[in-house]
GROMACS .gro file of C-alpha atoms in nm:
model
  261
    1UNK     CA    1   9.875   1.878 -16.772
    2UNK     CA    2   9.922   2.265 -16.727
    3UNK     CA    3  10.216   2.421 -16.540
    4UNK     CA    4  10.273   2.818 -16.421
    5UNK     CA    5  10.644   2.843 -16.437
    6UNK     CA    6  10.877   3.182 -16.352
    7UNK     CA    7  11.123   3.261 -16.603
    8UNK     CA    8  11.386   3.434 -16.475
    9UNK     CA    9  11.693   3.677 -16.667
   10UNK     CA   10  12.024   3.633 -16.539
   11UNK     CA   11  11.970   4.039 -16.570
   12UNK     CA   12  11.709   4.057 -16.313
   13UNK     CA   13  11.406   4.141 -16.562
   14UNK     CA   14  11.101   3.829 -16.527
   15UNK     CA   15  10.827   3.736 -16.798
   16UNK     CA   16  10.649   3.461 -16.735
   17UNK     CA   17  10.470   3.239 -16.902
   18UNK     CA   18  10.140   2.945 -16.832
   19UNK     CA   19  10.314   2.592 -17.080
   20UNK     CA   20  10.056   2.283 -17.180
   21UNK     CA   21  10.350   2.064 -17.072
   22UNK     CA   22  10.203   1.766 -17.346
   23UNK     CA   23  10.300   2.028 -17.621
   24UNK     CA   24  10.649   2.060 -17.613
   25UNK     CA   25  10.852   1.778 -17.713
   26UNK     CA   26  11.176   1.616 -17.480
   27UNK     CA   27  11.376   1.586 -17.832
   28UNK     CA   28  11.297   1.978 -17.909
   29UNK     CA   29  11.534   2.173 -17.981
   30UNK     CA   30  11.502   2.598 -17.991
   31UNK     CA   31  11.664   2.760 -18.315
   32UNK     CA   32  11.962   2.865 -18.178
   33UNK     CA   33  11.903   3.258 -18.331
   34UNK     CA   34  11.553   3.202 -18.136
   35UNK     CA   35  11.743   3.059 -17.791
   36UNK     CA   36  11.788   3.185 -17.441
   37UNK     CA   37  11.749   2.891 -17.281
   38UNK     CA   38  12.138   2.971 -17.186
   39UNK     CA   39  11.966   3.266 -17.054
   40UNK     CA   40  11.709   3.201 -16.817
   41UNK     CA   41  11.692   2.947 -16.497
   42UNK     CA   42  11.291   2.807 -16.473
   43UNK     CA   43  11.148   2.775 -16.150
   44UNK     CA   44  10.826   2.561 -16.111
   45UNK     CA   45  10.608   2.749 -15.913
   46UNK     CA   46  10.245   2.569 -15.979
   47UNK     CA   47  10.179   2.235 -16.126
   48UNK     CA   48   9.873   2.029 -16.084
   49UNK     CA   49   9.746   1.739 -16.333
   50UNK     CA   50   9.370   1.838 -16.243
   51UNK     CA   51   9.058   1.991 -16.084
   52UNK     CA   52   9.116   1.724 -15.760
   53UNK     CA   53   9.467   1.829 -15.692
   54UNK     CA   54   9.425   2.202 -15.794
   55UNK     CA   55   9.098   2.219 -15.487
   56UNK     CA   56   9.456   2.010 -15.226
   57UNK     CA   57   9.628   2.311 -15.302
   58UNK     CA   58   9.350   2.632 -15.241
   59UNK     CA   59   9.282   2.426 -14.923
   60UNK     CA   60   9.437   2.761 -14.823
   61UNK     CA   61   9.324   3.026 -14.995
   62UNK     CA   62   9.445   3.229 -15.303
   63UNK     CA   63   9.686   3.344 -15.335
   64UNK     CA   64   9.883   2.998 -15.232
   65UNK     CA   65  10.182   3.133 -15.056
   66UNK     CA   66  10.413   3.042 -15.314
   67UNK     CA   67  10.239   3.210 -15.582
   68UNK     CA   68  10.232   3.566 -15.334
   69UNK     CA   69  10.569   3.547 -15.242
   70UNK     CA   70  10.613   3.611 -15.640
   71UNK     CA   71  10.345   3.839 -15.642
   72UNK     CA   72  10.500   4.068 -15.334
   73UNK     CA   73  10.803   4.068 -15.590
   74UNK     CA   74  10.900   4.437 -15.657
   75UNK     CA   75  11.189   4.373 -15.874
   76UNK     CA   76  10.956   4.135 -16.057
   77UNK     CA   77  10.801   4.424 -16.306
   78UNK     CA   78  10.451   4.502 -16.176
   79UNK     CA   79  10.253   4.468 -16.523
   80UNK     CA   80  10.403   4.072 -16.528
   81UNK     CA   81  10.293   4.006 -16.167
   82UNK     CA   82   9.971   4.125 -16.240
   83UNK     CA   83   9.999   3.989 -16.550
   84UNK     CA   84  10.017   3.648 -16.357
   85UNK     CA   85   9.697   3.724 -16.095
   86UNK     CA   86   9.552   3.766 -16.395
   87UNK     CA   87   9.599   3.433 -16.535
   88UNK     CA   88   9.614   3.207 -16.262
   89UNK     CA   89   9.275   3.309 -16.168
   90UNK     CA   90   9.133   3.234 -16.553
   91UNK     CA   91   9.303   2.932 -16.448
   92UNK     CA   92   9.059   2.812 -16.119
   93UNK     CA   93   8.723   3.016 -16.287
   94UNK     CA   94   8.748   2.799 -16.549
   95UNK     CA   95   8.858   2.424 -16.374
   96UNK     CA   96   8.632   2.481 -16.029
   97UNK     CA   97   8.462   2.773 -16.149
   98UNK     CA   98   8.532   2.992 -15.879
   99UNK     CA   99   8.712   3.300 -15.827
  100UNK     CA  100   8.825   3.519 -15.521
  101UNK     CA  101   8.724   3.863 -15.408
  102UNK     CA  102   8.879   4.075 -15.285
  103UNK     CA  103   8.880   3.997 -14.939
  104UNK     CA  104   9.056   3.640 -15.066
  105UNK     CA  105   8.704   3.529 -14.954
  106UNK     CA  106   8.554   3.231 -15.212
  107UNK     CA  107   8.321   3.326 -15.506
  108UNK     CA  108   8.134   2.992 -15.614
  109UNK     CA  109   7.910   3.043 -15.973
  110UNK     CA  110   7.735   2.743 -16.103
  111UNK     CA  111   7.771   2.793 -16.484
  112UNK     CA  112   7.831   2.512 -16.706
  113UNK     CA  113   8.161   2.674 -16.853
  114UNK     CA  114   8.396   2.999 -16.752
  115UNK     CA  115   8.569   3.081 -17.017
  116UNK     CA  116   8.757   3.466 -17.105
  117UNK     CA  117   8.705   3.665 -17.361
  118UNK     CA  118   8.974   3.802 -17.397
  119UNK     CA  119   9.324   3.587 -17.451
  120UNK     CA  120   9.593   3.814 -17.315
  121UNK     CA  121   9.476   3.931 -16.993
  122UNK     CA  122   9.231   3.762 -16.942
  123UNK     CA  123   9.087   4.002 -16.727
  124UNK     CA  124   8.720   3.949 -16.880
  125UNK     CA  125   8.528   3.588 -16.822
  126UNK     CA  126   8.252   3.478 -16.996
  127UNK     CA  127   7.996   3.292 -16.822
  128UNK     CA  128   7.740   3.029 -16.940
  129UNK     CA  129   7.504   2.980 -16.684
  130UNK     CA  130   7.397   2.645 -16.598
  131UNK     CA  131   7.078   2.460 -16.797
  132UNK     CA  132   7.017   2.441 -17.205
  133UNK     CA  133   6.871   2.652 -17.382
  134UNK     CA  134   6.521   2.505 -17.500
  135UNK     CA  135   6.409   2.684 -17.844
  136UNK     CA  136   6.609   2.957 -18.063
  137UNK     CA  137   6.455   3.371 -17.906
  138UNK     CA  138   6.326   3.542 -18.156
  139UNK     CA  139   6.409   3.817 -18.051
  140UNK     CA  140   6.819   3.721 -17.982
  141UNK     CA  141   7.126   3.727 -18.263
  142UNK     CA  142   6.995   3.512 -18.547
  143UNK     CA  143   7.222   3.161 -18.444
  144UNK     CA  144   7.117   2.831 -18.632
  145UNK     CA  145   7.135   2.710 -18.320
  146UNK     CA  146   7.059   2.681 -17.901
  147UNK     CA  147   7.243   2.966 -17.797
  148UNK     CA  148   7.163   3.085 -17.356
  149UNK     CA  149   7.229   3.456 -17.327
  150UNK     CA  150   7.478   3.487 -17.037
  151UNK     CA  151   7.708   3.720 -16.847
  152UNK     CA  152   7.998   3.871 -16.782
  153UNK     CA  153   8.225   3.866 -16.479
  154UNK     CA  154   8.532   4.070 -16.337
  155UNK     CA  155   8.820   3.865 -16.185
  156UNK     CA  156   8.694   3.878 -15.874
  157UNK     CA  157   8.366   3.709 -15.974
  158UNK     CA  158   8.171   4.077 -16.005
  159UNK     CA  159   7.890   4.019 -16.267
  160UNK     CA  160   7.993   4.336 -16.498
  161UNK     CA  161   7.750   4.266 -16.817
  162UNK     CA  162   7.533   4.079 -16.978
  163UNK     CA  163   7.571   3.832 -17.284
  164UNK     CA  164   7.274   3.822 -17.537
  165UNK     CA  165   7.484   3.498 -17.667
  166UNK     CA  166   7.693   3.278 -17.459
  167UNK     CA  167   7.864   3.204 -17.760
  168UNK     CA  168   8.269   2.999 -17.687
  169UNK     CA  169   8.398   3.121 -18.011
  170UNK     CA  170   8.248   3.496 -17.881
  171UNK     CA  171   8.597   3.735 -17.831
  172UNK     CA  172   8.579   4.021 -17.640
  173UNK     CA  173   8.760   4.346 -17.571
  174UNK     CA  174   8.986   4.379 -17.258
  175UNK     CA  175   8.718   4.564 -16.999
  176UNK     CA  176   8.408   4.366 -17.174
  177UNK     CA  177   8.285   4.638 -17.334
  178UNK     CA  178   8.250   4.476 -17.676
  179UNK     CA  179   8.212   4.119 -17.761
  180UNK     CA  180   8.169   4.009 -18.143
  181UNK     CA  181   8.064   3.668 -18.248
  182UNK     CA  182   7.976   3.540 -18.562
  183UNK     CA  183   7.612   3.467 -18.662
  184UNK     CA  184   7.360   3.366 -18.896
  185UNK     CA  185   7.100   3.065 -18.965
  186UNK     CA  186   7.314   2.849 -19.235
  187UNK     CA  187   7.419   2.487 -19.324
  188UNK     CA  188   7.697   2.316 -19.297
  189UNK     CA  189   7.693   2.411 -19.725
  190UNK     CA  190   7.647   2.738 -19.654
  191UNK     CA  191   7.341   2.883 -19.811
  192UNK     CA  192   7.146   3.182 -19.569
  193UNK     CA  193   7.326   3.403 -19.361
  194UNK     CA  194   7.643   3.502 -19.206
  195UNK     CA  195   7.647   3.847 -18.981
  196UNK     CA  196   7.903   4.039 -18.809
  197UNK     CA  197   7.707   4.007 -18.463
  198UNK     CA  198   7.868   4.324 -18.176
  199UNK     CA  199   7.662   4.267 -17.842
  200UNK     CA  200   7.649   4.505 -17.515
  201UNK     CA  201   7.768   4.462 -17.261
  202UNK     CA  202   7.363   4.560 -17.139
  203UNK     CA  203   7.238   4.281 -17.329
  204UNK     CA  204   7.158   4.508 -17.610
  205UNK     CA  205   7.302   4.388 -17.996
  206UNK     CA  206   7.367   4.461 -18.376
  207UNK     CA  207   7.461   4.240 -18.667
  208UNK     CA  208   7.504   4.372 -18.958
  209UNK     CA  209   7.521   4.128 -19.337
  210UNK     CA  210   7.801   3.983 -19.470
  211UNK     CA  211   7.661   4.032 -19.839
  212UNK     CA  212   7.751   3.723 -20.005
  213UNK     CA  213   7.544   3.366 -20.033
  214UNK     CA  214   7.828   3.209 -20.130
  215UNK     CA  215   8.016   3.289 -19.801
  216UNK     CA  216   8.123   2.964 -19.548
  217UNK     CA  217   8.156   3.065 -19.292
  218UNK     CA  218   8.385   3.032 -19.031
  219UNK     CA  219   8.463   3.148 -18.614
  220UNK     CA  220   8.828   3.286 -18.660
  221UNK     CA  221   8.744   3.615 -18.522
  222UNK     CA  222   8.922   3.781 -18.306
  223UNK     CA  223   8.859   4.235 -18.124
  224UNK     CA  224   9.161   4.508 -18.079
  225UNK     CA  225   9.190   4.529 -17.633
  226UNK     CA  226   8.972   4.884 -17.669
  227UNK     CA  227   8.706   4.692 -17.893
  228UNK     CA  228   8.769   4.983 -18.191
  229UNK     CA  229   8.803   4.729 -18.427
  230UNK     CA  230   8.781   4.312 -18.493
  231UNK     CA  231   8.856   4.122 -18.817
  232UNK     CA  232   8.679   3.852 -18.894
  233UNK     CA  233   8.816   3.543 -19.176
  234UNK     CA  234   8.615   3.437 -19.401
  235UNK     CA  235   8.613   3.213 -19.741
  236UNK     CA  236   8.357   3.126 -20.027
  237UNK     CA  237   8.302   2.751 -20.165
  238UNK     CA  238   8.538   2.837 -20.407
  239UNK     CA  239   8.773   3.064 -20.237
  240UNK     CA  240   8.728   3.317 -20.506
  241UNK     CA  241   8.676   3.596 -20.275
  242UNK     CA  242   8.840   3.465 -19.953
  243UNK     CA  243   8.985   3.755 -19.777
  244UNK     CA  244   9.025   3.918 -19.363
  245UNK     CA  245   8.811   4.139 -19.314
  246UNK     CA  246   8.872   4.420 -19.095
  247UNK     CA  247   8.586   4.564 -18.914
  248UNK     CA  248   8.489   4.864 -18.673
  249UNK     CA  249   8.175   4.920 -18.560
  250UNK     CA  250   8.204   5.205 -18.520
  251UNK     CA  251   8.275   5.366 -18.897
  252UNK     CA  252   8.195   5.060 -19.019
  253UNK     CA  253   8.407   4.762 -19.263
  254UNK     CA  254   8.763   4.931 -19.231
  255UNK     CA  255   9.018   4.663 -19.522
  256UNK     CA  256   8.949   4.377 -19.680
  257UNK     CA  257   9.307   4.141 -19.712
  258UNK     CA  258   9.274   3.882 -19.931
  259UNK     CA  259   9.237   3.478 -19.812
  260UNK     CA  260   9.672   3.368 -19.723
  261UNK     CA  261   9.800   3.758 -19.625
   0.00000   0.00000   0.00000
């Protein structure tokens, strides 16, 4: 179950958090120096256990009256209200494959999955269309498994770009102008190739091969919000050359850190 919680500071500022309640232990005690529990009053705005309950909640459209009241509350910083709206729209898109346009009309999209490409604002959604690919495309990124092409949507259900590969490990910049994913045709034991793959909204892509035959693939990666730099976590079979790398698709390798830094 996911619960949207409004945490209001006594000083009249406000912040929002989306908390998976099953991860919070009932006997959890915050460290004294980090605790703000005594300074906050928490109000549960939305709580649903299933997609059916979410459907019922949205029976009269989006936003719900409770959420609308918060989004129009000017005592709450505008950035926080916008963040909450983004996260709610993202959650609905992921669970129901439904968006709401700027007039509040529902926009249904048939998809195998819909996921945010960027983790904080979640303004850009990756869409994997319905249907399974039947063969590896020789013209697409070099995966060793079947991957469909897909597309990007904004939070109003408007298509804003293409994805050469709809891979759930991919990450996008905030506006979707750049998507990164690890590619390469290699077995579980290593060997073969590993690539940094950069995908663009026009459906094109570029791949840069990492030159180390001892490398083992690792799908942990991220990208800056403006798309200027990406970070990749990679390691070798013996971890002797393990490192984290920062890579700009404009200028190439910009940093390399030993594993664990």
